[in-house]
Each structure stands twice: as structure tokens, then as C-alpha cells.
Amino acid sequence: MIKIPKITMKRTVSNWPEYKHIKLPYNIFVGKNVLEKVSYITKEHENKLVVTGARTSKIAGSKVARILKCDKTISKGTPLDEAERIAREVKKEEIELLVGVGGGSILDITKLAAFKANVDYISVPTNCANDGMASHVVSIKNGGKTALRANPPIGVIADTNIIRKSPYQFTSSGFGDAIAKFSAVKDWKLGHVVKGEYFGDYASSLATMIAKITLKSSLEISRRTEKGVNILLEALISSGAAMGIAGSSRPASGSEHKFSHALDMIAERPAMHGHQCGVGTIVMTYLHGEDWEGIKNALEIARCPVTAKQLRIDRDTVIDAMIKAKEIRPERYTILEHLKIDRPTAINALETTGII
């Protein structure tokens, strides 16, 4: 067991913000056959454009465009280029609202394009692979991943009839991303105590509740019952709300996300984001001296990867990512910086938790 240097838990208001502008989605539909609700959410906007992909157009994008009686654009290029292209089209055609229909990449392109063009947007996810569907954070691949700040959607429509038909790997990835809030909140509190960083009790409590309910529902989610998928979707949407309340991704992203981003940068073939975060949560929870075995067990029940081999990433790359992780967003204080993770410490933690 790693020995964490002793710290005194205390409340400080040294960096409490003068004010926060909290933006949250205000129209959310989750459940069977809710796709038709897109017309209700968009009724106040005249000129709309659906943003979707080649595959997701067939799944739901074309249907949404028919319901709204509007045009659609198929995203084919790199995310940054596509966001720029769509933003230009929005301005040229005087589009009032974008409707993103697809997975995480399509929703991020829509989010960034809407931000650049200063218009609202709605998220219509076709899977539940991560918590980006309701957040203000854009995750763009750029020699790894770059996190950009935008705005949250004004609405989310998550149709379980569509999402339950997506490959199971998307569901297990979403499970890993939801479980990651355990270590993220621990890291946030550590940053508050050691660095005097702002720490929001409400946002952190919401994020912790998300992780606890997801963990408790691991079997239900693994079976992809209607109840299980609803629980996971509500957790991922609530994570976006926690970020909105906090004014940052702090309650949802900590050392486990740094580990995942490091893997994105150095692995020949990175695994899915939520799967990497799930494995990261195991080892980071161990470093925090918390119940990593319970988290690992829940991930196994949910049929998530829990080892480097299951991620299909070699031992040395995982070790290197563990060491490199502290270099990513160094201003975000986590257990990695606190313990000054070096190679022997990384190997010990990864071997003890059975990841390598």
C-alpha cells in the first residue's frame, strides 16, 4: 500500500470565485421513443441544422432531420476542421440552432461549432460512451486529446431504443467514465486542501452520488435492461450538470483522466476513453488509499477492461502513461503530483492492483 503524506483536511475559501455563471441543459428527455420530442425542444427556433455522421445519419440523424423538416450536414473531416466548416455555414445560412446526432465525436463537433458561431445546440446521443453529451467540455484529438471549453447543450434527447442497440463496448465505456468520479472528487478535494483551490460541496456530492449509484447498478447496466441504461444515462447527464455547477470539469475528471490522456498520446492504439478511465480509477483509488478492489469488482461485473492486457495495451506503455500523466494539465493538482509518481511507484501500484 502506498503511504500518502499526511495532510490536514481543512476548509479554506482562499479561491472561492466571486461569482459563477451556471449554464445547464433545461430540456432533457431520457427513455423509450423520445426522439420525437426533438420538435418540442426546438419549437422556439426557426432555422435549424442537423449535424451527424455517415453511420449515425442512418441510425437517427436522417429521422431527426425529417422530424424537424430541416437540412442535415454529414461530418467527414477532422473535428477542428469540421467545427470551423459548420460554424461558417451557420453564419452564412443564419442558422439559429444546431442539433448534434451521433456519438461523442459528432456531439463535440456540434458543441464546438455552436460555440464558435454563438448559437444554441441540442445533443441527441446514439450511444452512452461518455459524459460529454450534457457538458460544456469539448474533447478533441490533437496528438492526444485537447480539452476545450464551450457551452452545454440547451437540451438532451437520449432515446433508449436507439442507445440499447449500440455495441456494448459503448455502454461499458460509459460505465467506466461514470465510475471515474470516485477518484476525480478525491483529487479535487486534495487540490483544495493542499493548494487552496475552490471546492464545491454540491458539485462534488453530485459527482460522488453518480459514481455510487452507477457502481451499485453494475449488474443491471451490464444486462442493458431499460432500467440499467436509464441509470447510466442519468449518471452521465448528471455528470455534465456537476461540471456546469462547478464551472469546470473538476468533479468529473482527475488523475484517472490524466492517465487516459497520456495513453491517448503514447499508445499505438489507445482503447476507448471510458475503458482507460475505468482502469485509471482502479489504480488512482489505490493511491488514495481507498477501496480499489470494490471498484475493480464493479468494473468486472459491467464487463469493462480491468487490466492492460484487456485494454490491448502493453505493460511498458501503461507504466509510461502512469508516469507521464502528471505532466498533463499540471495546474490540476491530483494524487499523481502529490505523491510525485516515479517509475518504481507506478510499477508497484499497477502490479498491486493487477493491472499489469
CSV table of C-alpha atoms in Angstrom, one decimal:
chain,number,residue,atom,x,y,z
A,1,MET,CA,0.0,0.0,0.0
A,2,ILE,CA,1.2,3.5,-0.9
A,3,LYS,CA,1.7,5.7,2.1
A,4,ILE,CA,0.1,9.1,1.4
A,5,PRO,CA,1.9,12.0,3.0
A,6,LYS,CA,-0.3,13.2,5.9
A,7,ILE,CA,-2.4,16.3,5.2
A,8,THR,CA,-4.8,18.2,7.4
A,9,MET,CA,-8.3,18.4,6.0
A,10,LYS,CA,-9.5,21.9,6.4
A,11,ARG,CA,-12.0,24.3,4.8
A,12,THR,CA,-10.5,27.2,3.0
A,13,VAL,CA,-12.2,29.9,0.9
A,14,SER,CA,-9.0,31.4,-0.5
A,15,ASN,CA,-10.0,30.7,-4.1
A,16,TRP,CA,-13.8,30.8,-3.8
A,17,PRO,CA,-15.0,32.5,-7.0
A,18,GLU,CA,-16.6,36.0,-6.8
A,19,TYR,CA,-19.4,34.6,-8.9
A,20,LYS,CA,-20.3,31.8,-11.2
A,21,HIS,CA,-22.4,31.8,-14.4
A,22,ILE,CA,-24.0,28.3,-14.2
A,23,LYS,CA,-25.3,27.0,-17.5
A,24,LEU,CA,-27.2,23.8,-17.6
A,25,PRO,CA,-29.4,21.9,-20.1
A,26,TYR,CA,-33.0,22.8,-19.4
A,27,ASN,CA,-34.8,20.3,-21.5
A,28,ILE,CA,-33.8,16.6,-21.0
A,29,PHE,CA,-35.7,13.6,-22.2
A,30,VAL,CA,-34.5,10.1,-21.4
A,31,GLY,CA,-36.4,6.9,-22.2
A,32,LYS,CA,-38.2,4.9,-24.9
A,33,ASN,CA,-39.3,6.7,-28.1
A,34,VAL,CA,-38.3,10.2,-27.0
A,35,LEU,CA,-36.7,11.1,-30.3
A,36,GLU,CA,-39.9,12.7,-31.4
A,37,LYS,CA,-39.5,15.2,-28.5
A,38,VAL,CA,-36.9,17.0,-30.6
A,39,SER,CA,-39.6,19.0,-32.2
A,40,TYR,CA,-40.8,20.2,-28.8
A,41,ILE,CA,-37.3,21.3,-27.7
A,42,THR,CA,-36.7,23.1,-30.9
A,43,LYS,CA,-40.0,24.8,-31.4
A,44,GLU,CA,-38.7,28.3,-30.5
A,45,HIS,CA,-36.0,28.1,-33.2
A,46,GLU,CA,-36.9,28.6,-36.8
A,47,ASN,CA,-33.7,27.8,-38.8
A,48,LYS,CA,-32.1,24.6,-37.7
A,49,LEU,CA,-29.4,22.3,-39.0
A,50,VAL,CA,-28.7,18.6,-38.0
A,51,VAL,CA,-25.1,17.6,-37.6
A,52,THR,CA,-24.5,13.9,-37.9
A,53,GLY,CA,-22.1,11.3,-39.3
A,54,ALA,CA,-22.3,8.8,-42.1
A,55,ARG,CA,-23.3,5.9,-39.8
A,56,THR,CA,-25.3,7.9,-37.3
A,57,SER,CA,-27.3,9.5,-40.1
A,58,LYS,CA,-28.8,6.1,-40.8
A,59,ILE,CA,-29.3,5.4,-37.1
A,60,ALA,CA,-31.1,8.6,-36.2
A,61,GLY,CA,-29.7,11.7,-38.0
A,62,SER,CA,-31.9,11.4,-41.1
A,63,LYS,CA,-35.0,10.8,-39.0
A,64,VAL,CA,-34.3,13.9,-36.8
A,65,ALA,CA,-33.9,16.0,-39.9
A,66,ARG,CA,-37.3,14.7,-41.2
A,67,ILE,CA,-39.0,15.4,-37.9
A,68,LEU,CA,-37.6,18.9,-37.9
A,69,LYS,CA,-38.1,19.4,-41.7
A,70,CYS,CA,-34.6,20.8,-41.9
A,71,ASP,CA,-31.3,20.2,-43.6
A,72,LYS,CA,-28.5,18.0,-42.3
A,73,THR,CA,-24.8,18.0,-42.8
A,74,ILE,CA,-22.6,14.9,-42.7
A,75,SER,CA,-19.4,15.4,-40.8
A,76,LYS,CA,-16.5,13.7,-42.6
A,77,GLY,CA,-13.2,15.6,-41.8
A,78,THR,CA,-11.2,16.2,-38.7
A,79,PRO,CA,-13.1,17.6,-35.7
A,80,LEU,CA,-11.5,21.0,-35.7
A,81,ASP,CA,-11.9,21.5,-39.4
A,82,GLU,CA,-15.5,20.3,-39.3
A,83,ALA,CA,-16.3,22.6,-36.4
A,84,GLU,CA,-14.9,25.5,-38.4
A,85,ARG,CA,-16.8,24.5,-41.6
A,86,ILE,CA,-20.1,24.1,-39.8
A,87,ALA,CA,-19.6,27.4,-37.9
A,88,ARG,CA,-19.1,29.2,-41.2
A,89,GLU,CA,-22.3,27.5,-42.6
A,90,VAL,CA,-24.3,28.5,-39.6
A,91,LYS,CA,-23.3,32.2,-40.0
A,92,LYS,CA,-23.8,32.2,-43.8
A,93,GLU,CA,-27.3,30.5,-43.6
A,94,GLU,CA,-28.3,32.3,-40.4
A,95,ILE,CA,-28.9,29.0,-38.6
A,96,GLU,CA,-30.4,29.5,-35.1
A,97,LEU,CA,-29.9,26.0,-33.7
A,98,LEU,CA,-27.6,23.0,-34.2
A,99,VAL,CA,-28.8,19.5,-33.4
A,100,GLY,CA,-26.0,17.0,-33.0
A,101,VAL,CA,-27.0,13.4,-33.6
A,102,GLY,CA,-24.3,10.8,-33.0
A,103,GLY,CA,-21.6,9.6,-30.7
A,104,GLY,CA,-19.0,11.6,-28.7
A,105,SER,CA,-17.1,12.9,-31.7
A,106,ILE,CA,-20.2,14.3,-33.5
A,107,LEU,CA,-21.5,15.9,-30.3
A,108,ASP,CA,-18.1,17.5,-29.7
A,109,ILE,CA,-18.0,18.9,-33.3
A,110,THR,CA,-21.6,20.2,-32.8
A,111,LYS,CA,-20.7,21.7,-29.4
A,112,LEU,CA,-17.6,23.5,-30.8
A,113,ALA,CA,-19.3,24.7,-33.9
A,114,ALA,CA,-22.2,26.2,-31.9
A,115,PHE,CA,-19.7,27.9,-29.6
A,116,LYS,CA,-17.8,29.4,-32.5
A,117,ALA,CA,-21.0,30.6,-34.2
A,118,ASN,CA,-22.6,31.7,-30.9
A,119,VAL,CA,-25.8,29.7,-31.3
A,120,ASP,CA,-27.5,27.1,-29.1
A,121,TYR,CA,-27.4,23.4,-29.8
A,122,ILE,CA,-29.1,20.2,-28.7
A,123,SER,CA,-27.4,16.8,-28.1
A,124,VAL,CA,-29.0,13.6,-29.4
A,125,PRO,CA,-26.6,10.8,-28.4
A,126,THR,CA,-26.8,7.5,-30.2
A,127,ASN,CA,-24.7,5.8,-27.5
A,128,CYS,CA,-23.7,6.3,-23.9
A,129,ALA,CA,-19.9,6.0,-24.2
A,130,ASN,CA,-19.0,9.1,-22.0
A,131,ASP,CA,-20.4,12.1,-20.2
A,132,GLY,CA,-19.8,14.7,-22.9
A,133,MET,CA,-23.5,14.6,-24.0
A,134,ALA,CA,-24.5,17.2,-21.4
A,135,SER,CA,-21.3,19.0,-20.6
A,136,HIS,CA,-19.6,22.2,-21.7
A,137,VAL,CA,-16.3,20.4,-22.3
A,138,VAL,CA,-15.1,19.6,-25.8
A,139,SER,CA,-12.6,16.8,-26.1
A,140,ILE,CA,-10.7,17.0,-29.5
A,141,LYS,CA,-8.0,14.6,-30.6
A,142,ASN,CA,-4.9,16.5,-31.4
A,143,GLY,CA,-1.8,14.4,-30.8
A,144,GLY,CA,-3.5,13.0,-27.8
A,145,LYS,CA,-6.6,14.9,-26.6
A,146,THR,CA,-7.2,18.6,-26.0
A,147,ALA,CA,-10.0,19.8,-23.7
A,148,LEU,CA,-11.7,23.0,-24.8
A,149,ARG,CA,-14.3,25.0,-23.1
A,150,ALA,CA,-17.6,25.7,-24.8
A,151,ASN,CA,-21.2,25.8,-23.6
A,152,PRO,CA,-23.5,22.9,-22.5
A,153,PRO,CA,-26.5,22.0,-24.8
A,154,ILE,CA,-29.8,23.6,-24.1
A,155,GLY,CA,-31.4,20.1,-24.3
A,156,VAL,CA,-30.6,16.4,-24.4
A,157,ILE,CA,-32.7,13.7,-26.0
A,158,ALA,CA,-31.4,10.2,-25.1
A,159,ASP,CA,-33.7,7.6,-26.7
A,160,THR,CA,-33.0,4.2,-25.1
A,161,ASN,CA,-34.5,2.3,-28.0
A,162,ILE,CA,-31.6,3.7,-30.1
A,163,ILE,CA,-28.9,3.6,-27.4
A,164,ARG,CA,-29.6,0.0,-26.3
A,165,LYS,CA,-28.9,-1.1,-29.9
A,166,SER,CA,-25.4,0.4,-30.0
A,167,PRO,CA,-22.5,-2.0,-29.5
A,168,TYR,CA,-22.0,-3.0,-25.8
A,169,GLN,CA,-18.5,-1.5,-25.7
A,170,PHE,CA,-20.1,2.0,-25.7
A,171,THR,CA,-22.1,1.1,-22.7
A,172,SER,CA,-19.2,-0.3,-20.8
A,173,SER,CA,-17.1,2.8,-21.7
A,174,GLY,CA,-19.8,5.0,-20.3
A,175,PHE,CA,-19.8,2.9,-17.1
A,176,GLY,CA,-16.0,3.5,-16.7
A,177,ASP,CA,-16.4,7.2,-17.3
A,178,ALA,CA,-19.2,7.4,-14.6
A,179,ILE,CA,-17.1,5.3,-12.1
A,180,ALA,CA,-14.2,7.7,-12.6
A,181,LYS,CA,-15.9,10.3,-10.5
A,182,PHE,CA,-14.7,8.5,-7.4
A,183,SER,CA,-11.1,9.4,-8.0
A,184,ALA,CA,-11.9,12.7,-9.6
A,185,VAL,CA,-13.6,14.0,-6.5
A,186,LYS,CA,-10.8,12.7,-4.2
A,187,ASP,CA,-8.3,14.6,-6.4
A,188,TRP,CA,-10.4,17.8,-6.3
A,189,LYS,CA,-10.6,17.7,-2.5
A,190,LEU,CA,-6.8,17.1,-2.4
A,191,GLY,CA,-6.3,20.2,-4.6
A,192,HIS,CA,-8.5,22.2,-2.3
A,193,VAL,CA,-6.6,21.1,0.9
A,194,VAL,CA,-3.1,21.4,-0.5
A,195,LYS,CA,-3.4,24.3,-3.0
A,196,GLY,CA,-6.4,26.2,-1.6
A,197,GLU,CA,-8.3,25.5,-4.8
A,198,TYR,CA,-12.1,26.2,-4.9
A,199,PHE,CA,-14.0,23.0,-3.9
A,200,GLY,CA,-17.8,22.9,-4.4
A,201,ASP,CA,-19.6,20.7,-1.9
A,202,TYR,CA,-22.8,20.4,-4.1
A,203,ALA,CA,-21.0,19.5,-7.3
A,204,SER,CA,-18.7,17.1,-5.6
A,205,SER,CA,-21.6,15.4,-3.8
A,206,LEU,CA,-23.5,15.1,-7.0
A,207,ALA,CA,-20.4,13.5,-8.7
A,208,THR,CA,-19.9,11.1,-5.9
A,209,MET,CA,-23.5,10.1,-5.9
A,210,ILE,CA,-23.2,9.4,-9.7
A,211,ALA,CA,-20.3,7.0,-9.1
A,212,LYS,CA,-22.0,5.3,-6.2
A,213,ILE,CA,-25.3,4.7,-8.0
A,214,THR,CA,-23.5,3.5,-11.1
A,215,LEU,CA,-21.4,1.1,-9.1
A,216,LYS,CA,-24.4,-0.3,-7.3
A,217,SER,CA,-26.2,-0.8,-10.6
A,218,SER,CA,-23.3,-2.6,-12.3
A,219,LEU,CA,-25.2,-5.8,-13.0
A,220,GLU,CA,-28.3,-4.0,-14.2
A,221,ILE,CA,-26.2,-1.9,-16.6
A,222,SER,CA,-24.2,-5.0,-17.8
A,223,ARG,CA,-27.5,-6.6,-18.8
A,224,ARG,CA,-28.6,-3.4,-20.6
A,225,THR,CA,-32.1,-3.5,-19.3
A,226,GLU,CA,-34.2,-0.5,-19.8
A,227,LYS,CA,-33.7,0.4,-16.1
A,228,GLY,CA,-29.9,-0.1,-16.4
A,229,VAL,CA,-29.4,2.1,-19.4
A,230,ASN,CA,-31.6,4.8,-17.9
A,231,ILE,CA,-29.5,4.8,-14.8
A,232,LEU,CA,-26.3,5.1,-16.8
A,233,LEU,CA,-27.7,7.9,-19.0
A,234,GLU,CA,-28.9,9.8,-16.0
A,235,ALA,CA,-25.5,9.4,-14.4
A,236,LEU,CA,-23.7,10.7,-17.5
A,237,ILE,CA,-26.1,13.6,-18.0
A,238,SER,CA,-25.8,14.5,-14.2
A,239,SER,CA,-22.0,14.5,-14.6
A,240,GLY,CA,-22.4,17.3,-17.2
A,241,ALA,CA,-24.6,19.1,-14.7
A,242,ALA,CA,-22.0,18.7,-11.9
A,243,MET,CA,-19.4,20.2,-14.3
A,244,GLY,CA,-21.8,23.1,-15.1
A,245,ILE,CA,-22.3,23.8,-11.4
A,246,ALA,CA,-18.6,23.6,-10.6
A,247,GLY,CA,-17.7,25.8,-13.6
A,248,SER,CA,-15.1,23.3,-14.6
A,249,SER,CA,-14.6,19.6,-15.3
A,250,ARG,CA,-13.0,19.1,-11.8
A,251,PRO,CA,-15.8,16.9,-10.3
A,252,ALA,CA,-15.7,14.6,-13.3
A,253,SER,CA,-12.0,14.5,-14.3
A,254,GLY,CA,-8.9,13.9,-12.2
A,255,SER,CA,-5.8,11.7,-12.2
A,256,GLU,CA,-7.7,8.9,-13.9
A,257,HIS,CA,-8.4,11.1,-16.9
A,258,LYS,CA,-4.8,12.3,-17.0
A,259,PHE,CA,-3.8,8.7,-17.2
A,260,SER,CA,-6.2,8.1,-20.1
A,261,HIS,CA,-5.0,11.2,-21.9
A,262,ALA,CA,-1.4,10.0,-21.5
A,263,LEU,CA,-2.4,6.7,-23.1
A,264,ASP,CA,-4.0,8.6,-25.9
A,265,MET,CA,-0.7,10.3,-26.5
A,266,ILE,CA,1.7,7.4,-26.3
A,267,ALA,CA,-0.2,4.1,-27.0
A,268,GLU,CA,-0.1,2.8,-30.6
A,269,ARG,CA,-3.7,2.0,-30.4
A,270,PRO,CA,-5.5,3.6,-27.4
A,271,ALA,CA,-8.6,2.0,-26.0
A,272,MET,CA,-11.9,3.7,-25.6
A,273,HIS,CA,-11.9,6.7,-23.3
A,274,GLY,CA,-14.2,5.3,-20.6
A,275,HIS,CA,-12.3,2.0,-20.5
A,276,GLN,CA,-9.0,3.7,-19.9
A,277,CYS,CA,-10.6,5.9,-17.3
A,278,GLY,CA,-12.0,2.8,-15.6
A,279,VAL,CA,-8.6,1.2,-15.3
A,280,GLY,CA,-7.2,4.5,-14.2
A,281,THR,CA,-9.8,4.8,-11.5
A,282,ILE,CA,-8.7,1.4,-10.0
A,283,VAL,CA,-5.0,2.5,-9.7
A,284,MET,CA,-5.7,6.1,-8.6
A,285,THR,CA,-8.2,4.9,-5.9
A,286,TYR,CA,-5.4,2.6,-4.7
A,287,LEU,CA,-3.0,5.5,-4.5
A,288,HIS,CA,-5.7,7.4,-2.5
A,289,GLY,CA,-5.8,4.5,0.0
A,290,GLU,CA,-9.5,3.8,-0.8
A,291,ASP,CA,-11.5,0.7,-1.8
A,292,TRP,CA,-10.0,0.0,-5.2
A,293,GLU,CA,-11.0,-3.7,-5.1
A,294,GLY,CA,-14.7,-2.7,-4.9
A,295,ILE,CA,-14.3,-0.5,-8.0
A,296,LYS,CA,-12.4,-3.3,-9.8
A,297,ASN,CA,-15.1,-5.8,-9.0
A,298,ALA,CA,-17.9,-3.4,-10.2
A,299,LEU,CA,-16.0,-2.9,-13.5
A,300,GLU,CA,-15.7,-6.6,-14.0
A,301,ILE,CA,-19.4,-7.1,-13.4
A,302,ALA,CA,-20.0,-4.4,-16.0
A,303,ARG,CA,-17.7,-6.3,-18.4
A,304,CYS,CA,-15.2,-3.5,-18.5
A,305,PRO,CA,-11.4,-3.9,-19.0
A,306,VAL,CA,-9.5,-4.0,-15.7
A,307,THR,CA,-6.0,-4.9,-17.0
A,308,ALA,CA,-3.5,-3.6,-19.5
A,309,LYS,CA,-4.0,-6.8,-21.5
A,310,GLN,CA,-7.7,-6.3,-21.7
A,311,LEU,CA,-7.1,-2.8,-22.9
A,312,ARG,CA,-4.8,-4.3,-25.5
A,313,ILE,CA,-2.0,-2.0,-24.4
A,314,ASP,CA,1.4,-3.4,-23.5
A,315,ARG,CA,2.8,-3.3,-20.0
A,316,ASP,CA,5.6,-0.7,-20.7
A,317,THR,CA,3.2,1.7,-22.3
A,318,VAL,CA,0.8,1.6,-19.3
A,319,ILE,CA,3.7,2.2,-16.9
A,320,ASP,CA,5.0,5.1,-19.1
A,321,ALA,CA,1.5,6.6,-19.2
A,322,MET,CA,1.2,6.4,-15.4
A,323,ILE,CA,4.5,8.4,-15.1
A,324,LYS,CA,3.7,10.9,-17.9
A,325,ALA,CA,0.1,11.6,-16.6
A,326,LYS,CA,1.3,14.1,-14.1
A,327,GLU,CA,2.7,16.3,-16.9
A,328,ILE,CA,-0.8,16.7,-18.4
A,329,ARG,CA,-2.6,19.8,-17.1
A,330,PRO,CA,0.0,20.3,-14.3
A,331,GLU,CA,-2.1,23.1,-12.8
A,332,ARG,CA,-4.7,20.4,-11.9
A,333,TYR,CA,-3.4,19.0,-8.7
A,334,THR,CA,-4.1,15.3,-8.2
A,335,ILE,CA,-2.7,12.3,-6.3
A,336,LEU,CA,-0.1,12.0,-9.1
A,337,GLU,CA,1.5,15.3,-8.2
A,338,HIS,CA,1.0,14.8,-4.5
A,339,LEU,CA,3.0,11.5,-4.5
A,340,LYS,CA,5.4,12.6,-7.2
A,341,ILE,CA,4.9,9.4,-9.0
A,342,ASP,CA,8.1,7.8,-10.3
A,343,ARG,CA,8.7,4.5,-12.2
A,344,PRO,CA,9.1,2.2,-9.1
A,345,THR,CA,5.9,3.7,-7.5
A,346,ALA,CA,4.0,3.3,-10.8
A,347,ILE,CA,5.0,-0.3,-11.2
A,348,ASN,CA,4.2,-1.1,-7.6
A,349,ALA,CA,0.7,0.4,-7.9
A,350,LEU,CA,-0.1,-1.2,-11.2
A,351,GLU,CA,1.2,-4.6,-10.1
A,352,THR,CA,-0.6,-4.5,-6.7
A,353,THR,CA,-3.9,-3.7,-8.4
A,354,GLY,CA,-3.4,-6.4,-11.1
A,355,ILE,CA,-3.4,-4.0,-14.0
A,356,ILE,CA,0.0,-5.3,-15.2
